[in-house]
Amino acid sequence: MPDPTTANLWHPIAACADTPVGTPQRTTLLDTPITYTLHGEGHATAASSSMLPVLIRYGYIWTSLGTPTADLFDIPEYAEPDRRRFNAASVSVHVSAPRAVENFLDMSHFPFVHTGILGAEPHTEVKEYDVETSAERDEVLATRCRFFQPQPSTAADQGAEVEYVYRVPHPNCAILYKSSVIDETRRDVIGIFVQPVSQERVRAHMLVCVLDDRSDDETIKRFQQTVFGQDKPILENQFPKRLPLDPRAESPVRADRVSIAYRRWLSAKGITYGVIPAA
Amino acid sequence: MITFYEDALCENCYAVRLLLHMLAVPYTSHFIELYPSRANLQPRFRAINPLAELPVIDDDGVIIAGAAPILVYLAAKHAPGTWYATDTPALAQVTHFLTLAERLSATVGAARRHESGFAPTDLPAAHTGATRLLRGLDAHLWFAEQQGNAWLLPTPHPTIADLACFPHVILCEEGGISRQPYPALRRWCDRVKRLPNFLVMPGVFLTAPPKTE
Amino acid sequence: MSAHAWHPIAAARDLPPRHVFHAKLLGQELAVWRADDGFINVWENRCLHRGVRLSIGLNEGQELKCQYHGWRYASRTAGCTYIPAHPEGAPARRIANRIFPVIERHGLIWSALETSPDDLQTSLPPDPLVLREIAIDAPAAIVEPLLAAYDPPGHGPRPIFFIQPTDSESCVIRGVVPEPPPTGALALLRLHDAALCALRDVAEQRPAA
Ligand code: FES
Ligand SMILES: [Fe+2]
């Protein structure tokens, strides 16, 4: 049984754009088989043994096995009309949801896992950045994250030091804000919304919400799928598959401060699903 | 100029991409997303390949579909005698491994597509079939090494047989099939990765450069 | 099947230069690699940083490099020597991976899960003919009696067999022929291979193909 916090969350179960209208579909959430139908006109239904609450937001269908205590987090940029917004990928990965989220928050793997795209040796240093856990907004925030990238996005012709902000407004969802190469006053937004299929299996849905007037959707999708496809085998070779919350379980360094804050935040929330709780 | 219709995550496309790079043949790439949007089923692509399958190349009007035929076409055209064998027993051996690659795609590849959430399959059956093929391939390579051979064929140069089988073997763990019981296959993967102009795809890591004396 | 006993975990020729061998013994995964100076490292198959398998890492000759964040571990000590995210500072000394004892003998690599077992005692010659290992999806206890009844094909010399218990559900047969005939080694290897694959079919209760 999932812990109450996890049970009462909104969870993504599918991208609307990839769901045929009017035909019941099946998926699994928190070990529970779910049937859902997209009816069009921004309306969907979902059921397990009984009807479930449903929300359509950011192009995805969300549901909950419990009683959601809060509304879904806000992404104000999603409403800006000049952005390209779509689901870039929905990929199954044999790993826990918090491991997938933690990977998304990590810059130091860029030169090794996304070589030539999001990083390249010898530019491996992770400079000092700021992390805060906001009790009021109930989220983890990392700011001033700077990293040299050879090809930061599909709209970029050359390498640049890119500045990131990471937001974790939901235990299984994270959002990244990245300086836009088109308009330096605004930021590209990329979200990862992880659907916990079981404690050790997920479907990761990736939202892009970017300023890119040069590339077609296919090019942006291919870029994001390549990047995520590179993370997948790393995640599947990580042990244990559940995220250990005991601070002594693995060996973090300064570059991992956001991961330390994330693990602490999960602990404080009393989450036990997909993690190894601290003793 | 060759037009190559491919998907970044498709292992059969990867085999062709590897050969194009190793032969240094220029091409332009067309991205046809298989999953989840199934762009290969669109009329636009069916007009090119009625089977609606990837990979496809269009070499100035010569359209070839399927990994094995494309590998044969490119290697026979650009590198007969090295990548493509021309003598009688070797020709049969290449064909054997091209056929084996198709069977790997139907078992190992099916398991990968299943586990990635792309296309459901009978997973236990896929795993049983995969184990049989991978065991056979591992034994073949172990005996090849015993005889001083590095590749699937007893030739000093690798052939399209290696490139046809490699993507399935190197991505098998995404289908929940461990490579741990296949040490000869793991060593052969390292050798393929050290070939000039080798390139990775998502799911494939580089190996260390060889020891220099 | 003691954690204190020596078990073969690989053949010597499974460790060519710049390769990382993926072994398993009594449920413990191991990353096994030969450094350029010949030293054989048997390590726990987990990077200390974020738990990624080191068997997918890079054997760079004197160091093993993790695929995830590029941490490097030194041959022999398994101590972390370099953390690329912080290129300036030296890593804390306490970051060292778990290492297992190792002996290379009789064409095989031997290890034990607990340190300092007694010296490895066998009556084998130094350089026997090593058969191809046969990995079996059946526990060692099922394979043992089948091997005891093994009838050498062609009535040749009987190999000496060791069973490597990979975990409770599977094992590996490692055989060596102490005094191989001066010629025909390859044919002998093939004969035993075929016979052992047939034995595997029985052990796995799978009809022969
Ligand atoms: S997990 Fe190995 S370097 Fe981070
Ligand atoms: Fe990544």
XYZ file of C-alpha atoms and ligand atoms in Angstrom:
706
model
C 0.000 0.000 0.000
C 1.341 3.455 -0.815
C 1.846 5.821 2.100
C -1.037 8.333 2.579
C 0.958 11.267 1.161
C 1.644 9.370 -2.073
C -1.892 7.979 -2.291
C -3.384 11.471 -2.033
C -1.209 13.026 -4.738
C -2.303 13.808 -8.270
C -0.374 11.497 -10.609
C 0.056 11.814 -14.383
C -1.191 8.772 -16.313
C -1.035 9.810 -19.979
C -0.424 12.628 -22.416
C -3.684 13.764 -23.986
C -2.048 14.129 -27.407
C -1.025 10.447 -27.403
C -4.421 9.189 -26.184
C -7.068 8.199 -28.730
C -10.347 9.998 -28.012
C -13.323 7.919 -26.900
C -11.549 4.571 -26.492
C -10.881 3.219 -22.994
C -7.163 2.857 -22.247
C -5.345 0.969 -19.530
C -2.406 1.823 -17.350
C -1.024 1.037 -13.899
C -0.570 3.522 -11.069
C 0.870 2.606 -7.656
C 0.430 -1.122 -8.452
C -3.239 -0.485 -9.261
C -4.685 -1.163 -12.732
C -6.567 1.852 -14.042
C -8.920 2.347 -16.978
C -9.261 5.836 -18.369
C -10.965 7.474 -21.294
C -10.332 10.799 -22.929
C -13.648 12.172 -24.108
C -12.390 15.230 -25.900
C -13.285 18.800 -25.024
C -10.778 18.634 -22.157
C -12.741 16.004 -20.284
C -11.613 12.559 -19.129
C -12.728 9.820 -16.757
C -10.729 7.213 -14.830
C -11.586 4.260 -12.647
C -9.961 1.445 -10.731
C -12.472 -0.500 -8.621
C -14.392 2.768 -8.334
C -14.397 6.102 -10.111
C -11.331 8.255 -9.562
C -10.906 12.020 -9.569
C -9.493 13.374 -12.831
C -7.716 16.537 -13.817
C -6.428 17.617 -17.220
C -3.469 19.919 -16.884
C -0.390 20.750 -18.952
C -1.556 18.354 -21.674
C -1.741 15.331 -19.361
C -4.444 13.343 -17.652
C -3.922 13.231 -13.879
C -5.671 11.098 -11.322
C -5.408 10.078 -7.677
C -6.099 6.910 -5.715
C -6.914 8.912 -2.595
C -8.375 12.321 -1.935
C -6.082 15.002 -3.297
C -5.516 17.474 -0.517
C -4.010 20.180 -2.713
C -4.462 21.501 -6.203
C -1.764 20.605 -8.696
C 1.304 22.866 -8.736
C 1.258 25.878 -11.021
C 3.412 26.450 -14.119
C 2.516 30.038 -15.104
C 4.661 29.904 -18.276
C 2.410 27.183 -19.693
C -0.237 29.831 -20.429
C 2.079 32.019 -22.540
C 0.762 31.843 -26.111
C 4.075 32.027 -28.003
C 5.474 28.841 -26.496
C 5.769 25.417 -28.096
C 4.102 23.046 -25.641
C 3.774 19.301 -25.950
C 4.629 15.922 -24.506
C 8.081 15.082 -25.838
C 8.207 11.521 -24.541
C 6.539 8.950 -22.319
C 9.081 6.288 -21.496
C 8.958 3.318 -19.144
C 11.982 2.943 -16.902
C 12.805 0.168 -14.472
C 13.577 2.404 -11.496
C 11.723 4.136 -8.660
C 10.101 7.525 -9.244
C 12.386 9.420 -6.810
C 15.516 8.060 -8.538
C 14.147 9.353 -11.865
C 13.396 12.772 -10.350
C 16.803 12.977 -8.705
C 18.510 12.254 -12.022
C 16.544 15.131 -13.573
C 17.868 17.483 -10.865
C 21.484 16.501 -11.437
C 23.875 18.560 -13.549
C 27.098 16.735 -12.805
C 26.269 13.803 -15.112
C 25.890 15.983 -18.218
C 29.459 15.602 -19.566
C 29.396 11.824 -19.099
C 25.848 10.808 -19.998
C 24.851 13.575 -22.442
C 28.288 13.980 -23.962
C 28.466 16.622 -26.668
C 24.892 17.792 -26.008
C 24.364 18.966 -22.434
C 27.989 18.692 -21.372
C 31.493 17.720 -22.402
C 34.770 17.053 -20.643
C 36.764 18.939 -19.429
C 33.853 21.243 -18.456
C 32.803 19.094 -15.518
C 32.796 21.503 -12.631
C 29.545 22.149 -10.802
C 29.801 25.643 -9.431
C 28.258 26.652 -6.135
C 24.464 27.022 -6.406
C 21.655 27.841 -3.962
C 19.115 25.411 -2.604
C 16.123 26.168 -0.453
C 13.171 24.153 0.715
C 10.203 26.442 0.969
C 7.724 25.417 3.655
C 5.213 27.949 2.405
C 5.208 26.754 -1.215
C 6.074 23.191 -0.157
C 8.762 22.748 -2.771
C 12.486 22.374 -3.224
C 14.139 25.099 -5.277
C 17.679 25.208 -6.664
C 18.829 28.462 -8.250
C 21.957 29.881 -9.900
C 22.797 26.463 -11.333
C 25.372 27.165 -14.044
C 26.901 24.702 -16.442
C 28.731 24.780 -19.749
C 26.765 23.059 -22.519
C 27.962 22.310 -26.074
C 24.406 22.162 -27.484
C 21.961 23.491 -24.894
C 18.849 23.091 -27.077
C 17.624 22.550 -30.627
C 17.643 26.332 -31.138
C 21.338 26.674 -30.267
C 24.196 26.722 -32.780
C 27.020 26.765 -30.287
C 28.020 25.994 -26.729
C 27.204 28.314 -23.876
C 27.169 28.530 -20.125
C 23.561 27.934 -19.285
C 21.795 28.911 -16.106
C 19.177 26.595 -14.666
C 16.559 26.818 -11.972
C 15.132 23.550 -10.692
C 11.801 23.334 -8.944
C 10.438 20.247 -7.241
C 6.822 21.124 -6.444
C 5.625 17.493 -6.172
C 7.447 14.384 -4.899
C 7.448 12.828 -8.388
C 7.526 15.909 -10.606
C 10.274 18.402 -11.294
C 10.507 21.445 -13.523
C 13.577 22.964 -15.013
C 13.898 26.573 -16.174
C 16.701 27.229 -18.558
C 17.850 30.503 -20.088
C 16.397 30.732 -23.587
C 18.811 31.115 -26.493
C 16.091 32.995 -28.419
C 15.155 35.598 -25.801
C 17.537 36.094 -22.925
C 14.886 37.704 -20.740
C 12.778 34.536 -20.732
C 13.298 30.894 -19.892
C 12.539 27.551 -21.488
C 10.543 25.225 -19.282
C 10.943 21.457 -19.239
C 8.999 19.296 -16.838
C 9.330 15.676 -15.885
C 6.148 14.143 -14.528
C 6.776 10.652 -13.238
C 3.985 8.116 -12.996
C 4.899 5.509 -10.365
C 3.707 2.233 -11.884
C 5.115 0.319 -8.933
C 7.782 1.046 -6.340
C 10.482 0.160 -8.859
C 8.915 0.936 -12.239
C 7.813 4.231 -13.710
C 6.531 5.926 -16.802
C 8.270 9.243 -17.182
C 6.358 11.895 -19.122
C 8.325 14.832 -20.393
C 6.714 18.214 -21.029
C 8.444 20.801 -23.177
C 7.235 24.381 -23.022
C 9.892 26.266 -24.946
C 10.644 29.314 -27.040
C 11.975 27.918 -30.284
C 10.892 29.444 -33.573
C 13.394 27.464 -35.629
C 12.810 23.796 -34.948
C 9.789 21.698 -35.806
C 8.131 19.515 -33.162
C 9.885 16.416 -34.518
C 13.319 17.937 -33.988
C 12.523 19.018 -30.443
C 11.061 15.594 -29.645
C 14.057 13.825 -31.073
C 16.378 15.978 -28.982
C 14.466 15.322 -25.762
C 14.040 11.616 -26.487
C 17.749 11.299 -27.142
C 18.574 13.006 -23.864
C 16.099 10.949 -21.892
C 17.120 7.768 -23.696
C 20.652 8.402 -22.446
C 19.482 8.645 -18.835
C 17.420 5.463 -18.989
C 20.237 2.873 -18.935
C 21.970 4.755 -16.122
C 18.798 4.655 -14.053
C 18.289 0.985 -14.823
C 21.813 0.202 -13.609
C 21.326 2.020 -10.306
C 21.043 -0.002 -7.107
C 19.077 -0.128 -4.974
C 16.258 0.909 -7.286
C 14.433 2.640 -4.434
C 15.954 5.897 -3.299
C 17.758 5.546 0.043
C 16.765 8.436 2.314
C 19.356 7.763 4.993
C 21.984 10.481 4.435
C 24.768 7.936 5.062
C 23.495 5.461 2.461
C 25.442 6.916 -0.489
C 28.255 9.451 -0.865
C 26.988 12.902 -1.819
C 29.333 15.788 -2.546
C 28.701 19.557 -2.721
C 27.304 19.252 -6.240
C 24.564 17.012 -4.814
C 23.064 19.590 -2.466
C 19.773 19.607 -4.349
C 19.568 15.829 -4.091
C 20.277 15.996 -0.354
C 17.505 18.587 0.066
C 15.133 16.492 -2.048
C 15.779 13.356 0.026
C 15.246 15.312 3.246
C 12.019 16.806 1.919
C 10.700 13.330 1.010
C 11.617 12.090 4.508
C 9.822 15.013 6.141
C 6.718 14.258 4.081
C 6.680 10.722 5.431
C 6.985 9.192 1.978
C 7.769 5.467 1.993
C 6.690 4.476 -1.527
C 9.640 4.055 -3.922
C 12.188 4.907 -1.236
C 14.143 3.188 1.526
C 13.141 5.283 4.530
C 15.873 6.411 6.908
C 16.047 4.229 10.000
C 22.721 11.772 -51.654
C 21.066 9.183 -49.449
C 17.924 10.064 -47.521
C 17.684 7.971 -44.370
C 14.294 7.544 -42.676
C 14.969 6.666 -39.075
C 13.900 6.830 -35.448
C 16.486 7.763 -32.817
C 15.420 4.956 -30.474
C 14.988 2.135 -33.014
C 17.720 -0.517 -32.878
C 17.260 -1.577 -36.495
C 17.842 2.011 -37.584
C 20.925 2.062 -35.378
C 22.494 -0.806 -37.344
C 22.163 1.207 -40.555
C 23.362 4.436 -38.937
C 26.455 2.615 -37.688
C 27.345 1.386 -41.154
C 26.695 4.789 -42.756
C 29.121 6.332 -40.286
C 31.721 3.600 -40.551
C 31.671 3.869 -44.347
C 31.610 7.676 -44.037
C 28.735 7.818 -46.528
C 26.970 11.192 -46.365
C 23.211 11.206 -45.854
C 20.354 13.375 -44.727
C 18.179 12.111 -41.938
C 14.388 12.123 -41.707
C 12.965 11.524 -38.254
C 9.928 9.234 -38.273
C 8.786 8.738 -34.696
C 7.653 5.148 -34.099
C 6.375 5.557 -30.531
C 4.174 6.914 -29.248
C 2.932 8.953 -32.222
C 3.343 6.155 -34.849
C 4.389 8.593 -37.563
C 5.350 5.532 -39.634
C 1.626 4.803 -40.146
C 0.997 8.173 -41.765
C 0.193 8.113 -45.508
C 3.209 10.349 -46.096
C 5.558 7.582 -44.982
C 3.484 4.683 -46.345
C 3.957 6.201 -49.752
C 7.670 5.528 -49.310
C 7.397 2.119 -47.644
C 4.016 0.374 -47.920
C 5.070 -1.911 -45.042
C 5.210 1.228 -42.853
C 8.418 -0.013 -41.219
C 11.783 1.557 -40.487
C 14.570 1.842 -41.509
C 14.350 2.986 -45.137
C 16.917 4.595 -47.394
C 16.349 6.412 -50.618
C 19.579 6.476 -52.620
C 18.760 8.815 -55.492
C 15.544 6.972 -56.220
C 16.632 3.481 -55.172
C 14.437 2.752 -52.167
C 15.513 -0.048 -49.826
C 13.586 -0.998 -46.674
C 14.666 -3.090 -43.705
C 17.951 -3.249 -41.813
C 19.379 -6.357 -43.479
C 18.684 -5.335 -47.098
C 20.027 -1.837 -46.448
C 23.201 -3.211 -44.852
C 23.697 -5.515 -47.842
C 23.049 -2.691 -50.284
C 25.416 -0.216 -48.648
C 28.207 -2.694 -47.951
C 28.050 -4.334 -51.377
C 28.090 -0.924 -53.032
C 30.766 0.760 -50.922
C 32.863 -1.951 -49.275
C 32.705 -5.344 -50.974
C 35.357 -7.648 -49.589
C 35.506 -5.972 -46.175
C 32.113 -5.132 -44.679
C 30.417 -7.442 -47.137
C 31.880 -10.844 -47.898
C 31.944 -11.955 -51.497
C 33.273 -15.533 -51.407
C 30.864 -18.431 -51.236
C 30.983 -19.707 -47.652
C 31.294 -16.202 -46.211
C 28.244 -15.049 -48.163
C 26.211 -17.819 -46.570
C 27.616 -17.001 -43.135
C 26.701 -13.329 -43.484
C 23.183 -14.344 -44.481
C 22.998 -16.625 -41.451
C 23.743 -13.757 -39.078
C 21.471 -11.304 -40.901
C 18.678 -13.834 -40.383
C 19.722 -14.279 -36.773
C 19.512 -10.509 -36.301
C 15.889 -10.619 -37.466
C 15.208 -13.312 -34.879
C 16.943 -11.208 -32.228
C 14.682 -8.313 -33.189
C 11.617 -10.541 -32.753
C 12.699 -11.690 -29.268
C 15.244 -9.374 -27.629
C 13.863 -6.358 -29.493
C 10.250 -7.298 -28.705
C 11.150 -7.499 -25.010
C 12.715 -4.048 -25.220
C 9.704 -2.534 -26.957
C 7.501 -4.143 -24.314
C 9.520 -2.904 -21.345
C 9.784 0.591 -22.830
C 5.998 0.759 -22.951
C 6.032 0.942 -26.755
C 4.387 -2.303 -27.847
C 3.138 -5.141 -25.644
C 4.348 -8.656 -26.337
C 4.320 -12.125 -24.764
C 7.263 -11.305 -22.508
C 8.067 -14.805 -21.148
C 8.078 -16.191 -24.695
C 10.300 -13.327 -25.859
C 12.726 -13.999 -23.004
C 12.845 -17.748 -23.664
C 13.581 -17.160 -27.337
C 16.136 -14.474 -26.499
C 18.014 -16.723 -24.066
C 18.337 -19.447 -26.691
C 19.710 -17.052 -29.310
C 22.046 -15.158 -26.974
C 23.471 -18.398 -25.594
C 24.165 -19.607 -29.108
C 25.774 -16.330 -30.111
C 27.887 -16.234 -26.942
C 29.152 -19.773 -27.559
C 29.890 -18.936 -31.198
C 31.987 -15.935 -30.172
C 33.797 -17.859 -27.437
C 34.934 -20.436 -29.991
C 35.766 -17.670 -32.448
C 38.104 -16.159 -29.827
C 39.674 -19.580 -29.275
C 40.589 -19.577 -32.935
C 41.934 -16.053 -32.832
C 38.900 -14.437 -34.467
C 37.353 -11.242 -33.180
C 34.207 -11.097 -35.297
C 31.199 -13.219 -36.128
C 32.806 -14.272 -39.394
C 36.338 -15.713 -39.389
C 37.604 -12.622 -41.205
C 40.117 -10.026 -40.028
C 37.652 -7.202 -40.779
C 34.199 -7.011 -39.177
C 31.230 -7.453 -41.497
C 27.621 -6.340 -41.651
C 26.876 -9.524 -39.669
C 28.413 -7.830 -36.614
C 26.562 -4.567 -37.194
C 23.227 -6.333 -37.733
C 23.429 -8.239 -34.441
C 25.160 -5.636 -32.287
C 22.207 -3.254 -31.630
C 20.011 -6.042 -30.297
C 22.730 -7.385 -28.027
C 23.812 -4.001 -26.686
C 20.236 -2.918 -25.910
C 19.003 -6.238 -24.490
C 19.090 -5.020 -20.902
C 16.361 -2.485 -21.746
C 14.231 -5.562 -22.349
C 15.053 -6.909 -18.912
C 17.613 -9.394 -20.272
C 20.933 -9.244 -18.422
C 24.156 -9.608 -20.418
C 25.926 -10.876 -17.304
C 25.714 -14.570 -18.334
C 27.276 -13.833 -21.741
C 30.940 -12.861 -21.214
C 32.040 -13.501 -24.808
C 29.225 -11.287 -26.073
C 30.281 -8.564 -23.623
C 33.868 -8.676 -24.928
C 32.673 -8.584 -28.545
C 30.545 -5.512 -27.701
C 33.715 -3.787 -26.471
C 35.462 -4.648 -29.743
C 32.589 -3.242 -31.839
C 32.657 -0.064 -29.740
C 36.342 0.393 -30.531
C 35.815 0.368 -34.316
C 36.699 3.617 -36.088
C 33.731 6.010 -36.405
C 31.649 4.031 -33.914
C 28.770 6.049 -32.537
C 26.433 5.531 -29.617
C 22.677 5.755 -29.505
C 20.603 6.364 -26.366
C 21.078 3.271 -24.208
C 24.612 2.581 -25.436
C 27.762 3.647 -23.590
C 31.267 3.975 -24.897
C 34.027 1.705 -23.649
C 37.564 2.681 -22.717
C 40.109 3.131 -25.523
C 42.418 0.149 -26.089
C 45.654 -0.255 -24.209
C 48.559 1.273 -26.078
C 51.978 -0.253 -25.593
C 28.629 -22.922 -0.383
C 30.453 -20.854 2.156
C 31.117 -17.163 1.853
C 34.540 -17.950 3.337
C 35.543 -20.415 0.631
C 37.276 -19.690 -2.654
C 35.043 -19.929 -5.715
C 35.996 -19.500 -9.356
C 34.269 -16.367 -10.694
C 35.808 -16.073 -14.160
C 38.317 -17.618 -16.524
C 41.669 -15.846 -16.786
C 41.008 -15.012 -20.429
C 37.700 -13.365 -19.503
C 39.794 -10.368 -18.436
C 41.425 -8.878 -21.537
C 42.975 -5.426 -21.144
C 40.539 -2.524 -20.728
C 37.529 -4.739 -20.126
C 35.238 -4.904 -17.099
C 33.900 -8.374 -16.400
C 30.492 -8.653 -14.709
C 30.529 -11.499 -12.180
C 28.124 -12.767 -9.590
C 28.850 -14.951 -6.586
C 26.315 -16.065 -3.973
C 24.029 -13.198 -4.972
C 26.801 -10.598 -4.748
C 27.466 -8.705 -7.979
C 31.125 -8.049 -8.735
C 32.970 -5.782 -11.168
C 36.198 -7.566 -12.118
C 38.917 -5.886 -14.126
C 42.568 -6.374 -14.938
C 44.686 -3.229 -14.710
C 47.322 -2.547 -17.368
C 49.997 -3.816 -14.952
C 48.168 -7.145 -14.701
C 46.651 -6.625 -11.252
C 43.154 -8.090 -10.960
C 40.537 -6.066 -9.093
C 37.401 -7.682 -7.691
C 35.054 -5.001 -6.402
C 31.513 -4.623 -5.286
C 29.571 -3.728 -8.420
C 28.265 -0.373 -7.156
C 29.639 3.109 -7.368
C 29.745 4.635 -3.909
C 28.376 7.930 -5.169
C 24.918 7.088 -6.498
C 24.915 3.305 -6.788
C 25.509 2.795 -10.519
C 26.976 -0.561 -11.533
C 30.715 -0.306 -12.110
C 30.543 -3.150 -14.630
C 29.188 -0.601 -17.142
C 32.131 1.692 -16.335
C 35.387 2.246 -18.178
C 38.593 0.331 -17.468
C 41.144 3.034 -18.215
C 44.165 0.940 -17.336
C 45.013 2.130 -13.834
C 41.594 3.439 -12.856
C 37.996 2.473 -13.287
C 35.737 5.363 -14.319
C 32.026 5.384 -13.472
C 29.643 6.102 -16.367
C 27.307 8.370 -14.389
C 29.432 11.232 -13.023
C 32.907 10.111 -14.011
C 34.231 9.313 -10.535
C 37.515 7.414 -10.764
C 38.657 4.567 -8.540
C 42.266 3.387 -8.324
C 43.392 -0.144 -9.071
C 44.387 -2.142 -5.956
C 42.957 0.220 -3.289
C 39.571 0.964 -4.931
C 39.936 4.437 -3.451
C 38.199 7.298 -5.236
C 40.883 9.464 -6.845
C 38.902 12.073 -8.745
C 35.465 13.685 -8.594
C 34.982 15.694 -11.820
C 32.215 17.908 -10.368
C 34.857 19.308 -8.017
C 38.079 19.159 -9.986
C 39.969 21.287 -7.480
C 39.581 19.378 -4.236
C 40.972 15.908 -3.568
C 38.267 13.398 -2.648
C 37.880 12.401 0.984
C 40.078 9.411 1.790
C 37.203 7.443 3.258
C 35.620 6.999 -0.192
C 36.871 3.533 -1.077
C 34.912 0.726 -2.648
C 34.573 -2.725 -1.116
C 37.195 -5.110 -2.451
C 37.207 -8.900 -2.448
C 40.192 -11.255 -2.305
C 41.439 -12.675 -5.587
C 43.753 -15.407 -6.843
C 44.544 -16.164 -10.479
C 45.425 -19.851 -10.739
C 44.901 -22.787 -13.118
C 43.486 -20.502 -15.802
C 40.715 -19.343 -13.470
C 40.050 -16.281 -11.328
C 39.017 -17.147 -7.764
C 37.395 -14.995 -5.127
C 35.571 -15.204 -1.801
C 32.936 -12.993 -0.250
C 34.564 -12.892 3.169
C 38.213 -12.000 3.397
C 41.136 -14.258 4.254
C 39.987 -17.754 3.490
C 42.807 -20.282 3.725
C 45.060 -20.586 0.734
C 43.425 -22.129 -2.293
C 44.267 -25.841 -2.328
C 43.874 -27.761 -5.551
C 45.845 -30.519 -7.128
C 45.652 -28.978 -10.574
C 48.568 -28.322 -12.903
C 49.281 -24.618 -13.520
C 48.037 -24.476 -17.086
C 45.142 -26.858 -17.754
C 42.715 -26.623 -20.691
C 39.844 -24.420 -19.502
C 36.411 -25.293 -20.869
C 33.866 -22.672 -21.813
C 31.827 -21.766 -18.747
C 28.218 -22.936 -18.807
C 25.773 -20.643 -17.022
C 22.706 -22.538 -15.849
C 19.338 -21.250 -14.658
C 19.156 -23.907 -11.959
C 20.586 -24.042 -8.433
C 23.975 -25.632 -7.780
C 22.295 -28.434 -5.803
C 20.492 -29.623 -8.951
C 23.597 -29.436 -11.109
C 25.912 -31.250 -8.687
C 24.484 -34.785 -9.079
C 24.222 -34.353 -12.845
C 27.896 -33.424 -13.002
C 28.842 -36.351 -10.781
C 27.274 -38.630 -13.386
C 28.959 -36.778 -16.262
C 30.249 -39.214 -18.832
C 33.155 -37.654 -20.749
C 32.294 -37.758 -24.449
C 34.530 -40.005 -26.485
C 35.806 -41.606 -23.257
C 38.510 -38.988 -23.032
C 40.023 -37.695 -19.796
C 37.528 -36.510 -17.223
C 37.572 -32.775 -16.572
C 37.630 -31.395 -13.057
C 34.499 -29.369 -12.435
C 33.844 -26.453 -10.139
C 30.379 -25.075 -9.593
C 30.204 -21.329 -9.093
C 26.979 -20.552 -7.201
C 25.898 -17.234 -8.770
C 22.801 -16.999 -6.558
C 20.226 -19.349 -5.071
C 18.593 -19.892 -8.478
C 21.548 -20.208 -10.806
C 25.124 -21.379 -11.118
C 28.010 -21.658 -13.556
C 29.895 -24.843 -14.392
C 33.619 -24.217 -14.798
C 35.568 -27.220 -16.018
C 39.252 -27.772 -16.641
C 40.994 -30.699 -18.316
C 44.204 -31.234 -16.288
C 46.212 -33.028 -18.951
C 44.858 -32.214 -22.367
C 46.087 -34.207 -25.354
C 48.880 -32.471 -27.296
C 46.626 -31.933 -30.326
C 42.910 -31.559 -30.918
C 42.235 -29.167 -28.041
C 39.556 -27.327 -30.009
C 37.703 -30.533 -30.849
C 37.870 -31.573 -27.201
C 36.493 -28.194 -26.110
C 33.610 -28.584 -28.552
C 32.807 -32.110 -27.386
C 32.616 -31.103 -23.741
C 30.690 -27.957 -24.624
C 28.014 -29.905 -26.423
C 27.765 -32.428 -23.587
C 27.540 -29.724 -20.938
C 24.876 -27.817 -22.898
C 22.852 -31.041 -22.968
C 23.376 -31.347 -19.226
C 22.119 -27.792 -18.846
C 18.934 -28.664 -20.741
C 18.318 -31.444 -18.236
C 19.087 -29.203 -15.266
C 16.700 -26.563 -16.535
C 14.170 -29.251 -17.491
C 13.920 -27.790 -20.899
C 13.548 -30.148 -23.818
C 16.672 -30.229 -25.950
C 16.312 -27.979 -28.969
S 27.194 7.157 -9.486
Fe 29.214 6.756 -10.047
S 30.033 8.695 -10.310
Fe 28.050 9.134 -9.595
Fe 20.241 13.287 -17.751
